[in-house]
Amino acid sequence: MSRTPSRRTVLQGVALAGATVTGFDPATRSWAAASPETASPGNGAPPAGPARIPRLDGTLVTDASSLTAAADDFGHIVHHRPSAVLRPGSVRDVVAMIRFCNDHRLPVAPRGQGHAAFGQAQTRGGLIIETATLAEIGDLDSGSTTVTVGAGARWSAVARATLAHGLTPPVFTDYLELSVGGTLSVGGLGGQAHRHGAQVDNVTQLRVVTGTGELVRCSPSRRPDLFHAVLAGLGQCAVIVEATVRLVPAPGTVRHYLLTYDDLDTFLEDQRLLVREARFDYVEGQVSADAGGAFRVHVLEAVAYGPPVGPEPDDTVLLRGLRHDPATVTRTDRTYYDFLDRIAPFVAELKEAGLWAYAHPWLDLMFPGRSAADLAAPLLDALTPATLGPGGVVLFYPLLRERFRTPLLRTPDDDVFHLFDILRTVPPDDSAAVDRALAANRAAYDTVLAAGGTRYPVGGMRLTRDDWRTHFGAAWPALERAKHTYDPNGILTPGQGVF
């Protein structure tokens, strides 16, 4: 594997007022610091009492700006301030600090790009491990069938590296600037998932650090209990430091279609038809407001891959029998990477307008296909452009259950199910609006759960342990056993609230 140079330090990073973090005081539950003179190896040990922290290749910091940044995320709703942040220079640092934290019962949470919406990667008073420095991408050639990447690598970087050899991971999330470890901890869904399953279904091996600080390689045949407890396991049993991902041949160009519907039932029926027939390589959808503010404009997004993995797209064949409004069809031929990264300009606009800093009380649910229209209709009827917020989006797309094999990624019991997302934006100082959105999310979840649906666990919702037990269902006993085995002191990823 090709690697970036390690950032070695003699000690463990700079804290406040020029002091260096040297240890942890169990009595006060605080990090100990010494001046540069007393901390240097030639001037004796740190003051008696604190437990000396391990020697690190990277940095351990406790400065106010780092802690404040780690106490926020993309959601801008939950703010749990850690006591320290690790920026590892190597996997060894992750092992050493998790062992240290386990010994002293300090909670630990890995953080990739900080894109969590509800404090899932935060911890009050514990250690945040920023995985962005673990971003190596393994060597490749045109005959590769997998690629091994660091947990902190962004999917955009993985795509560019593999495309240089005519290869691609089969499934991408819509936003490419997420970390590999982050999406594999929750599932990783995209418009290609109806053909290939989620991102977690395309992992062949992991390297992880358990809650006791054990560095383990695991796969379906090697420590399978741990492998299946980590993928979509919300960081409860181990921290992902490296993943080996399946690769497939990449198309050079794609044809991208947008088809508009004015009827929800017809829109969903055509989505289900397309994924059952595997007519397209990518299928998603959006719902937007009409001129009167009602969410009745349904846009089916479908993509056909061209050579060398498919034939030149044939509009007549691909669109045959669909019941969209033919006057509104748009079709665009574009490069494969341009398609994958198509929302980058939209994200840039959101950031330019300051909307990236808004609160994001997102709702992410999975509906059984048989009841998707009935479940969605009241949620869409209650939605207004004002409650969705500027830059907000409603996503609605179909998935085939038989493609999903990861036990902890819970899906409805229907051959086709739909992911439904209301991606709200709310001014961060409007706490009442955030509370209303969170309450609406919970009410929607309860209704969907009663109808046989589930949730994709990335949005804004408060769940109890009993809720999580219900969410994981038949997979709960195996997850609970793995938690007791691999994180017996319960230090990992407390922000999820699972245990």
Coordinates of C-alpha atoms in Angstrom, one line a residue:
M1 CA 0.0 0.0 0.0
S2 CA 1.3 3.5 -0.9
R3 CA 1.5 5.7 2.1
T4 CA 1.9 9.4 2.9
P5 CA 4.8 10.2 5.2
S6 CA 4.1 9.8 8.9
R7 CA 4.1 13.0 11.0
R8 CA 6.4 12.0 13.9
T9 CA 6.5 14.0 17.1
V10 CA 8.7 13.5 20.1
L11 CA 5.8 13.9 22.5
Q12 CA 2.1 14.2 21.9
G13 CA 1.1 17.6 20.7
V14 CA 0.6 21.1 21.8
A15 CA -2.1 22.1 24.3
L16 CA -2.9 25.4 25.9
A17 CA -0.3 28.1 26.6
G18 CA 2.6 26.2 25.1
A19 CA 2.1 23.2 27.4
T20 CA 2.4 19.6 26.2
V21 CA -0.1 16.8 26.9
T22 CA 1.8 14.2 28.9
G23 CA -0.7 12.1 30.8
F24 CA -4.2 11.6 32.2
D25 CA -5.1 12.1 35.8
P26 CA -7.7 9.5 36.8
A27 CA -8.5 11.3 40.0
T28 CA -9.6 14.5 38.3
R29 CA -10.6 12.8 34.9
S30 CA -8.5 15.4 33.1
W31 CA -5.4 15.5 30.9
A32 CA -2.2 16.5 32.5
A33 CA 0.1 19.0 30.8
A34 CA 3.7 20.1 31.5
S35 CA 5.8 23.0 30.2
P36 CA 8.2 22.2 27.4
E37 CA 11.1 22.1 29.9
T38 CA 9.6 19.6 32.3
A39 CA 8.0 17.5 29.5
S40 CA 11.2 16.9 27.6
P41 CA 12.7 13.4 27.8
G42 CA 16.0 14.9 29.3
N43 CA 14.2 16.5 32.3
G44 CA 12.6 13.7 34.0
A45 CA 9.1 12.2 34.1
P46 CA 5.9 14.2 34.4
P47 CA 4.6 15.0 37.8
A48 CA 3.6 12.1 39.9
G49 CA 0.0 10.9 39.7
P50 CA -1.0 11.2 36.0
A51 CA -0.8 8.1 33.8
R52 CA 1.7 8.8 31.1
I53 CA 0.2 8.7 27.6
P54 CA 1.8 6.4 25.0
R55 CA 4.4 7.7 22.6
L56 CA 2.6 8.7 19.4
D57 CA 3.4 9.3 15.7
G58 CA 0.7 11.9 15.4
T59 CA -0.7 14.5 17.9
L60 CA -3.0 14.5 20.9
V61 CA -4.4 18.0 21.4
T62 CA -6.6 19.7 24.0
D63 CA -6.7 23.3 22.7
A64 CA -10.0 25.0 22.8
S65 CA -10.5 25.4 19.0
S66 CA -10.0 21.7 18.4
L67 CA -12.4 20.7 21.2
T68 CA -15.0 23.2 20.0
A69 CA -14.7 21.9 16.4
A70 CA -15.1 18.3 17.6
A71 CA -18.2 19.3 19.6
D72 CA -20.0 20.1 16.4
D73 CA -21.0 18.3 13.2
F74 CA -22.9 18.8 10.0
G75 CA -26.2 18.6 12.0
H76 CA -25.3 21.6 14.2
I77 CA -27.8 20.4 16.8
V78 CA -25.9 18.3 19.3
H79 CA -22.7 19.7 21.0
H80 CA -20.9 17.3 23.2
R81 CA -17.4 18.6 24.0
P82 CA -14.6 16.0 24.2
S83 CA -11.6 16.4 26.5
A84 CA -9.0 15.6 23.8
V85 CA -8.6 15.0 20.0
L86 CA -6.2 12.5 18.5
R87 CA -4.9 13.2 15.0
P88 CA -3.2 9.8 14.4
G89 CA 0.0 9.6 12.4
S90 CA -0.4 5.8 12.1
V91 CA -2.8 3.0 13.0
R92 CA -0.4 2.3 15.9
D93 CA -1.6 5.6 17.4
V94 CA -5.3 4.4 17.3
V95 CA -4.3 1.1 19.0
A96 CA -2.3 2.8 21.7
M97 CA -4.9 5.5 22.6
I98 CA -7.9 3.1 22.5
R99 CA -5.9 0.8 24.9
F100 CA -5.2 3.8 27.1
C101 CA -8.8 5.0 27.1
N102 CA -10.1 1.5 27.8
D103 CA -7.7 1.2 30.8
H104 CA -9.1 4.5 32.2
R105 CA -12.7 4.1 31.1
L106 CA -12.6 7.1 28.7
P107 CA -15.2 7.1 25.9
V108 CA -13.9 7.2 22.4
A109 CA -15.5 8.2 19.1
P110 CA -14.0 8.1 15.6
R111 CA -14.8 11.1 13.4
G112 CA -14.3 11.2 9.6
Q113 CA -15.5 14.3 7.8
G114 CA -17.8 15.4 10.6
H115 CA -20.9 14.8 8.4
A116 CA -23.0 13.2 11.2
A117 CA -26.4 15.0 11.7
F118 CA -27.1 14.3 15.4
G119 CA -23.9 14.0 17.4
Q120 CA -23.3 10.4 16.5
A121 CA -19.5 10.9 16.3
Q122 CA -19.3 13.1 19.4
T123 CA -18.4 12.2 23.0
R124 CA -18.7 14.3 26.1
G125 CA -15.4 14.4 28.1
G126 CA -13.8 11.6 26.0
L127 CA -11.4 11.2 23.1
I128 CA -12.2 12.0 19.5
I129 CA -10.1 10.1 16.9
E130 CA -10.0 12.1 13.7
T131 CA -9.5 9.5 11.0
A132 CA -8.8 12.0 8.1
T133 CA -5.0 11.3 8.4
L134 CA -5.6 7.6 7.8
A135 CA -6.3 8.1 4.1
E136 CA -3.9 5.8 2.2
I137 CA -5.1 4.1 -1.0
G138 CA -3.5 0.9 -1.9
D139 CA -1.7 0.1 -5.1
L140 CA -3.8 -0.8 -8.1
D141 CA -3.5 -2.1 -11.6
S142 CA -6.1 -2.8 -14.4
G143 CA -6.5 -6.4 -13.2
S144 CA -7.4 -5.5 -9.6
T145 CA -10.7 -6.8 -8.2
T146 CA -10.4 -5.0 -4.8
V147 CA -8.7 -1.9 -3.3
T148 CA -7.6 -1.4 0.3
V149 CA -8.1 2.1 1.6
G150 CA -7.7 3.9 4.9
A151 CA -10.8 4.7 6.9
G152 CA -10.2 8.4 6.5
A153 CA -10.1 8.3 2.7
R154 CA -12.8 10.2 1.0
W155 CA -14.9 8.4 -1.6
S156 CA -14.0 11.1 -4.1
A157 CA -10.3 10.2 -3.8
V158 CA -11.1 6.4 -4.0
A159 CA -13.1 7.0 -7.2
R160 CA -10.3 9.0 -8.8
A161 CA -7.7 6.5 -7.9
T162 CA -9.6 3.5 -9.2
L163 CA -10.8 5.2 -12.4
A164 CA -7.2 5.7 -13.4
H165 CA -7.2 2.0 -13.9
G166 CA -10.7 1.7 -15.5
L167 CA -12.2 0.4 -12.2
T168 CA -14.8 1.6 -9.7
P169 CA -16.4 0.6 -6.4
P170 CA -20.0 -0.5 -7.4
V171 CA -21.9 1.9 -5.0
F172 CA -21.4 5.5 -4.1
T173 CA -23.3 7.8 -1.8
D174 CA -24.6 10.9 -3.6
Y175 CA -22.1 13.1 -1.8
L176 CA -18.6 11.9 -2.5
E177 CA -16.8 13.9 0.2
L178 CA -17.6 11.4 3.0
S179 CA -15.1 9.1 4.6
V180 CA -14.9 5.4 3.9
G181 CA -15.0 4.5 7.6
G182 CA -18.0 6.8 8.1
T183 CA -20.3 5.4 5.5
L184 CA -19.3 1.7 6.2
S185 CA -20.3 2.3 9.9
V186 CA -23.9 3.1 8.8
G187 CA -24.4 1.3 5.5
G188 CA -23.7 3.5 2.5
L189 CA -26.6 3.8 0.2
G190 CA -26.8 5.1 -3.3
G191 CA -28.7 4.8 -6.6
Q192 CA -26.6 1.8 -7.7
A193 CA -27.6 -0.2 -4.5
H194 CA -30.6 -1.8 -6.2
R195 CA -28.0 -3.7 -8.3
H196 CA -25.1 -4.2 -5.9
G197 CA -26.5 -3.7 -2.4
A198 CA -25.1 -1.1 0.0
Q199 CA -21.4 -0.1 0.3
V200 CA -21.2 -2.5 3.3
D201 CA -22.3 -5.4 1.0
N202 CA -19.2 -4.8 -1.1
V203 CA -16.5 -5.0 1.6
T204 CA -14.3 -8.1 1.5
Q205 CA -12.1 -7.4 4.6
L206 CA -11.7 -4.9 7.4
R207 CA -8.9 -3.9 9.7
V208 CA -10.3 -2.6 12.9
V209 CA -9.3 -1.7 16.5
T210 CA -11.6 -3.1 19.1
G211 CA -12.7 -1.4 22.3
T212 CA -9.9 -3.2 24.2
G213 CA -7.3 -1.9 21.7
E214 CA -6.8 -5.1 19.7
L215 CA -5.8 -4.6 16.1
V216 CA -7.7 -7.3 14.1
R217 CA -8.2 -8.2 10.4
C218 CA -11.7 -9.6 9.9
S219 CA -13.7 -10.9 7.0
P220 CA -16.6 -13.2 6.3
S221 CA -14.3 -16.2 7.0
R222 CA -12.0 -14.7 9.6
R223 CA -13.5 -13.4 12.9
P224 CA -16.9 -13.2 11.1
D225 CA -18.7 -12.2 14.3
L226 CA -16.6 -9.1 14.5
F227 CA -16.8 -8.4 10.7
H228 CA -20.6 -8.5 10.8
A229 CA -20.7 -6.4 14.0
V230 CA -18.7 -3.6 12.5
L231 CA -20.3 -3.2 9.1
A232 CA -23.4 -0.9 9.7
G233 CA -22.6 -1.5 13.4
L234 CA -22.5 2.3 14.2
G235 CA -19.1 2.0 15.7
Q236 CA -20.2 0.0 18.7
C237 CA -17.6 -2.8 18.7
A238 CA -14.5 -1.5 16.9
V239 CA -13.1 1.5 15.0
I240 CA -12.5 0.9 11.3
V241 CA -9.0 1.8 10.3
E242 CA -8.9 0.1 6.9
A243 CA -11.3 -1.5 4.4
T244 CA -10.9 -3.7 1.3
V245 CA -13.6 -2.8 -1.2
R246 CA -14.8 -4.7 -4.2
L247 CA -14.1 -3.2 -7.7
V248 CA -15.9 -3.6 -11.0
P249 CA -15.1 -2.2 -14.5
A250 CA -16.1 1.4 -14.8
P251 CA -18.0 3.0 -17.7
G252 CA -16.4 5.8 -19.6
T253 CA -19.7 7.8 -20.1
V254 CA -23.2 7.5 -18.9
R255 CA -26.6 8.8 -20.0
H256 CA -28.5 10.6 -17.3
Y257 CA -32.3 10.9 -17.5
L258 CA -34.7 13.0 -15.5
L259 CA -38.4 12.0 -15.8
T260 CA -41.2 14.0 -14.3
Y261 CA -44.4 12.6 -12.8
D262 CA -47.4 14.4 -11.2
D263 CA -48.8 11.4 -9.5
L264 CA -47.0 9.7 -6.5
D265 CA -48.4 6.2 -7.0
T266 CA -47.3 6.1 -10.7
F267 CA -43.9 7.5 -9.8
L268 CA -43.3 4.8 -7.3
E269 CA -44.7 2.0 -9.4
D270 CA -42.3 3.0 -12.3
Q271 CA -39.4 3.1 -9.8
R272 CA -40.2 -0.5 -8.7
L273 CA -40.6 -1.6 -12.3
L274 CA -37.1 -0.3 -13.2
V275 CA -35.3 -1.9 -10.3
R276 CA -37.0 -5.3 -10.8
E277 CA -36.1 -5.3 -14.5
A278 CA -32.6 -3.9 -13.8
R279 CA -33.2 -1.6 -16.8
F280 CA -30.8 1.1 -15.5
D281 CA -27.6 1.0 -13.5
Y282 CA -28.7 3.8 -11.2
V283 CA -32.2 4.8 -10.0
E284 CA -33.2 7.5 -7.5
G285 CA -35.9 10.1 -7.2
Q286 CA -36.8 13.5 -5.7
V287 CA -40.0 15.2 -4.7
S288 CA -40.2 19.0 -5.0
A289 CA -42.8 21.7 -4.5
D290 CA -45.0 22.9 -7.3
A291 CA -45.8 26.6 -7.9
G292 CA -48.4 26.5 -5.1
G293 CA -45.9 25.0 -2.6
A294 CA -47.4 21.5 -2.6
F295 CA -44.9 18.6 -2.8
R296 CA -46.3 17.0 -5.9
V297 CA -43.5 17.2 -8.5
H298 CA -41.9 13.8 -8.6
V299 CA -38.6 13.4 -10.6
L300 CA -37.3 10.0 -11.4
E301 CA -33.5 10.0 -11.9
A302 CA -32.1 7.1 -13.9
V303 CA -28.7 6.4 -15.4
A304 CA -27.5 3.9 -18.0
Y305 CA -23.9 3.1 -18.2
G306 CA -22.2 3.1 -21.6
P307 CA -19.1 1.4 -23.0
P308 CA -17.0 -0.4 -22.0
V309 CA -19.4 -1.9 -19.4
G310 CA -22.7 -1.5 -21.4
P311 CA -24.0 -0.7 -24.9
E312 CA -24.7 2.7 -26.1
P313 CA -27.9 3.7 -24.3
D314 CA -31.1 3.3 -26.4
D315 CA -33.8 5.8 -25.3
T316 CA -36.6 3.8 -26.9
V317 CA -35.7 0.6 -25.1
L318 CA -34.8 2.2 -21.7
L319 CA -38.0 4.4 -21.5
R320 CA -40.5 1.9 -23.0
G321 CA -43.7 1.6 -21.0
L322 CA -42.9 4.3 -18.4
R323 CA -45.7 6.8 -17.6
H324 CA -43.8 10.0 -17.0
D325 CA -44.6 13.3 -18.7
P326 CA -42.8 12.9 -22.1
A327 CA -42.7 16.7 -22.6
T328 CA -40.4 17.1 -19.6
V329 CA -37.8 14.4 -20.2
T330 CA -34.2 15.6 -20.0
R331 CA -31.2 13.4 -21.0
T332 CA -27.6 14.2 -20.6
D333 CA -24.5 12.3 -21.8
R334 CA -21.6 12.9 -19.3
T335 CA -18.5 11.3 -18.1
Y336 CA -18.8 8.7 -15.3
Y337 CA -16.9 10.8 -12.7
D338 CA -18.8 13.9 -13.7
F339 CA -22.0 12.0 -12.9
L340 CA -20.7 10.7 -9.6
D341 CA -19.7 14.2 -8.5
R342 CA -22.8 15.9 -9.9
I343 CA -23.9 17.5 -6.6
A344 CA -20.6 19.2 -6.0
P345 CA -21.8 22.5 -7.6
F346 CA -25.0 22.3 -5.5
V347 CA -22.9 21.8 -2.3
A348 CA -20.7 24.7 -3.3
E349 CA -23.7 26.9 -3.7
L350 CA -25.0 25.9 -0.2
K351 CA -21.7 26.7 1.3
E352 CA -21.5 30.0 -0.5
A353 CA -24.9 31.0 0.8
G354 CA -24.1 29.9 4.3
L355 CA -26.6 27.1 4.3
W356 CA -24.0 24.5 5.1
A357 CA -23.9 26.0 8.6
Y358 CA -27.7 25.6 9.1
A359 CA -29.0 22.9 11.4
H360 CA -29.9 19.7 9.6
P361 CA -32.6 17.8 11.5
W362 CA -32.8 15.1 8.8
L363 CA -35.3 12.3 8.6
D364 CA -34.2 9.1 6.9
L365 CA -36.7 6.2 6.7
M366 CA -37.2 3.0 4.8
F367 CA -40.7 2.1 3.6
P368 CA -42.0 -1.3 2.5
G369 CA -42.8 -1.0 -1.2
R370 CA -46.3 -2.1 -0.7
S371 CA -47.2 0.8 1.6
A372 CA -44.7 3.4 0.4
A373 CA -47.3 5.8 -1.1
D374 CA -49.6 5.6 1.9
L375 CA -46.7 6.3 4.3
A376 CA -45.2 9.1 2.2
A377 CA -48.4 11.0 1.3
P378 CA -49.2 12.5 4.7
L379 CA -45.5 13.4 5.2
L380 CA -45.4 15.2 1.9
D381 CA -48.8 16.8 2.5
A382 CA -47.6 18.3 5.8
L383 CA -44.4 19.6 4.2
T384 CA -44.0 23.1 3.0
P385 CA -41.1 24.9 1.4
A386 CA -40.7 26.9 4.7
T387 CA -40.4 23.7 6.9
L388 CA -38.1 22.0 4.4
G389 CA -35.9 25.1 4.5
P390 CA -33.7 26.7 1.9
G391 CA -31.6 24.1 0.1
G392 CA -33.6 21.3 1.6
V393 CA -34.2 18.2 -0.5
V394 CA -36.7 15.3 -0.4
L395 CA -35.3 12.0 -1.8
F396 CA -37.2 8.9 -2.6
Y397 CA -35.7 5.9 -4.3
P398 CA -36.2 2.1 -4.6
L399 CA -34.0 -0.7 -3.5
L400 CA -34.1 -4.5 -4.0
R401 CA -34.0 -6.3 -0.6
E402 CA -32.3 -9.4 -2.1
R403 CA -29.2 -7.3 -2.7
F404 CA -28.8 -6.4 0.9
R405 CA -26.8 -9.0 2.9
T406 CA -25.3 -7.1 5.9
P407 CA -27.2 -8.2 9.0
L408 CA -27.0 -4.9 10.9
L409 CA -28.3 -2.8 8.0
R410 CA -32.0 -3.3 8.8
T411 CA -34.4 -3.2 5.8
P412 CA -38.2 -3.7 5.5
D413 CA -39.5 -7.2 4.7
D414 CA -40.6 -6.5 1.2
D415 CA -38.9 -7.4 -2.1
V416 CA -38.7 -3.7 -3.1
F417 CA -38.4 -1.1 -0.4
H418 CA -37.9 2.7 -0.6
L419 CA -35.5 5.0 1.1
F420 CA -37.3 8.3 2.0
D421 CA -35.4 11.3 3.2
I422 CA -36.5 14.7 4.2
L423 CA -33.3 16.7 4.4
R424 CA -34.3 19.8 6.2
T425 CA -32.3 23.0 6.8
V426 CA -33.1 25.2 9.8
P427 CA -31.4 28.4 11.0
P428 CA -29.1 27.1 13.8
D429 CA -30.4 29.7 16.2
D430 CA -34.1 28.7 15.7
S431 CA -34.2 26.0 18.4
A432 CA -38.0 25.9 18.4
A433 CA -38.0 24.9 14.7
V434 CA -35.3 22.3 15.3
D435 CA -37.4 20.8 18.2
R436 CA -40.5 20.7 16.0
A437 CA -38.6 19.0 13.3
L438 CA -37.2 16.4 15.7
A439 CA -40.6 15.7 17.1
A440 CA -42.0 15.3 13.6
N441 CA -39.2 12.9 12.8
R442 CA -40.0 10.8 15.8
A443 CA -43.8 10.7 15.0
A444 CA -43.0 9.7 11.4
Y445 CA -40.7 6.9 12.6
D446 CA -43.3 5.5 15.0
T447 CA -45.8 5.4 12.2
V448 CA -43.4 3.8 9.7
L449 CA -42.2 1.3 12.3
A450 CA -45.8 0.1 12.9
A451 CA -46.2 -0.4 9.2
G452 CA -43.1 -2.6 8.9
G453 CA -40.6 0.0 8.0
T454 CA -37.2 0.9 9.5
R455 CA -34.9 3.9 9.6
Y456 CA -31.5 4.5 8.0
P457 CA -29.6 5.6 11.2
V458 CA -28.0 8.8 10.1
G459 CA -30.5 11.6 10.7
G460 CA -31.9 13.5 13.7
M461 CA -33.8 11.3 16.1
R462 CA -33.6 10.4 19.8
L463 CA -33.8 6.7 20.4
T464 CA -33.7 4.7 23.6
R465 CA -32.0 1.4 24.1
D466 CA -35.3 -0.3 23.7
D467 CA -35.8 1.5 20.4
W468 CA -32.4 0.3 19.2
R469 CA -33.3 -3.3 20.3
T470 CA -36.5 -3.0 18.2
H471 CA -34.5 -1.5 15.3
F472 CA -32.0 -4.3 15.1
G473 CA -34.6 -6.9 15.7
A474 CA -33.3 -10.4 15.1
A475 CA -29.7 -9.1 14.7
W476 CA -29.7 -7.6 18.2
P477 CA -28.5 -10.6 20.2
A478 CA -25.4 -11.0 17.9
L479 CA -24.6 -7.3 18.2
E480 CA -25.0 -7.4 22.0
R481 CA -22.7 -10.4 22.2
A482 CA -20.1 -8.7 20.0
K483 CA -20.3 -5.6 22.2
H484 CA -19.6 -7.6 25.4
T485 CA -16.7 -9.4 23.6
Y486 CA -15.0 -6.6 21.8
D487 CA -15.9 -3.5 23.9
P488 CA -16.6 -4.9 27.4
N489 CA -16.2 -1.5 29.1
G490 CA -18.5 0.2 26.6
I491 CA -16.2 3.0 25.6
L492 CA -16.9 3.2 21.9
T493 CA -19.1 5.7 20.1
P494 CA -21.5 6.7 22.9
G495 CA -23.1 9.4 20.7
Q496 CA -25.2 6.7 18.9
G497 CA -26.9 5.9 22.2
V498 CA -27.2 2.2 21.4
F499 CA -25.9 0.7 24.7

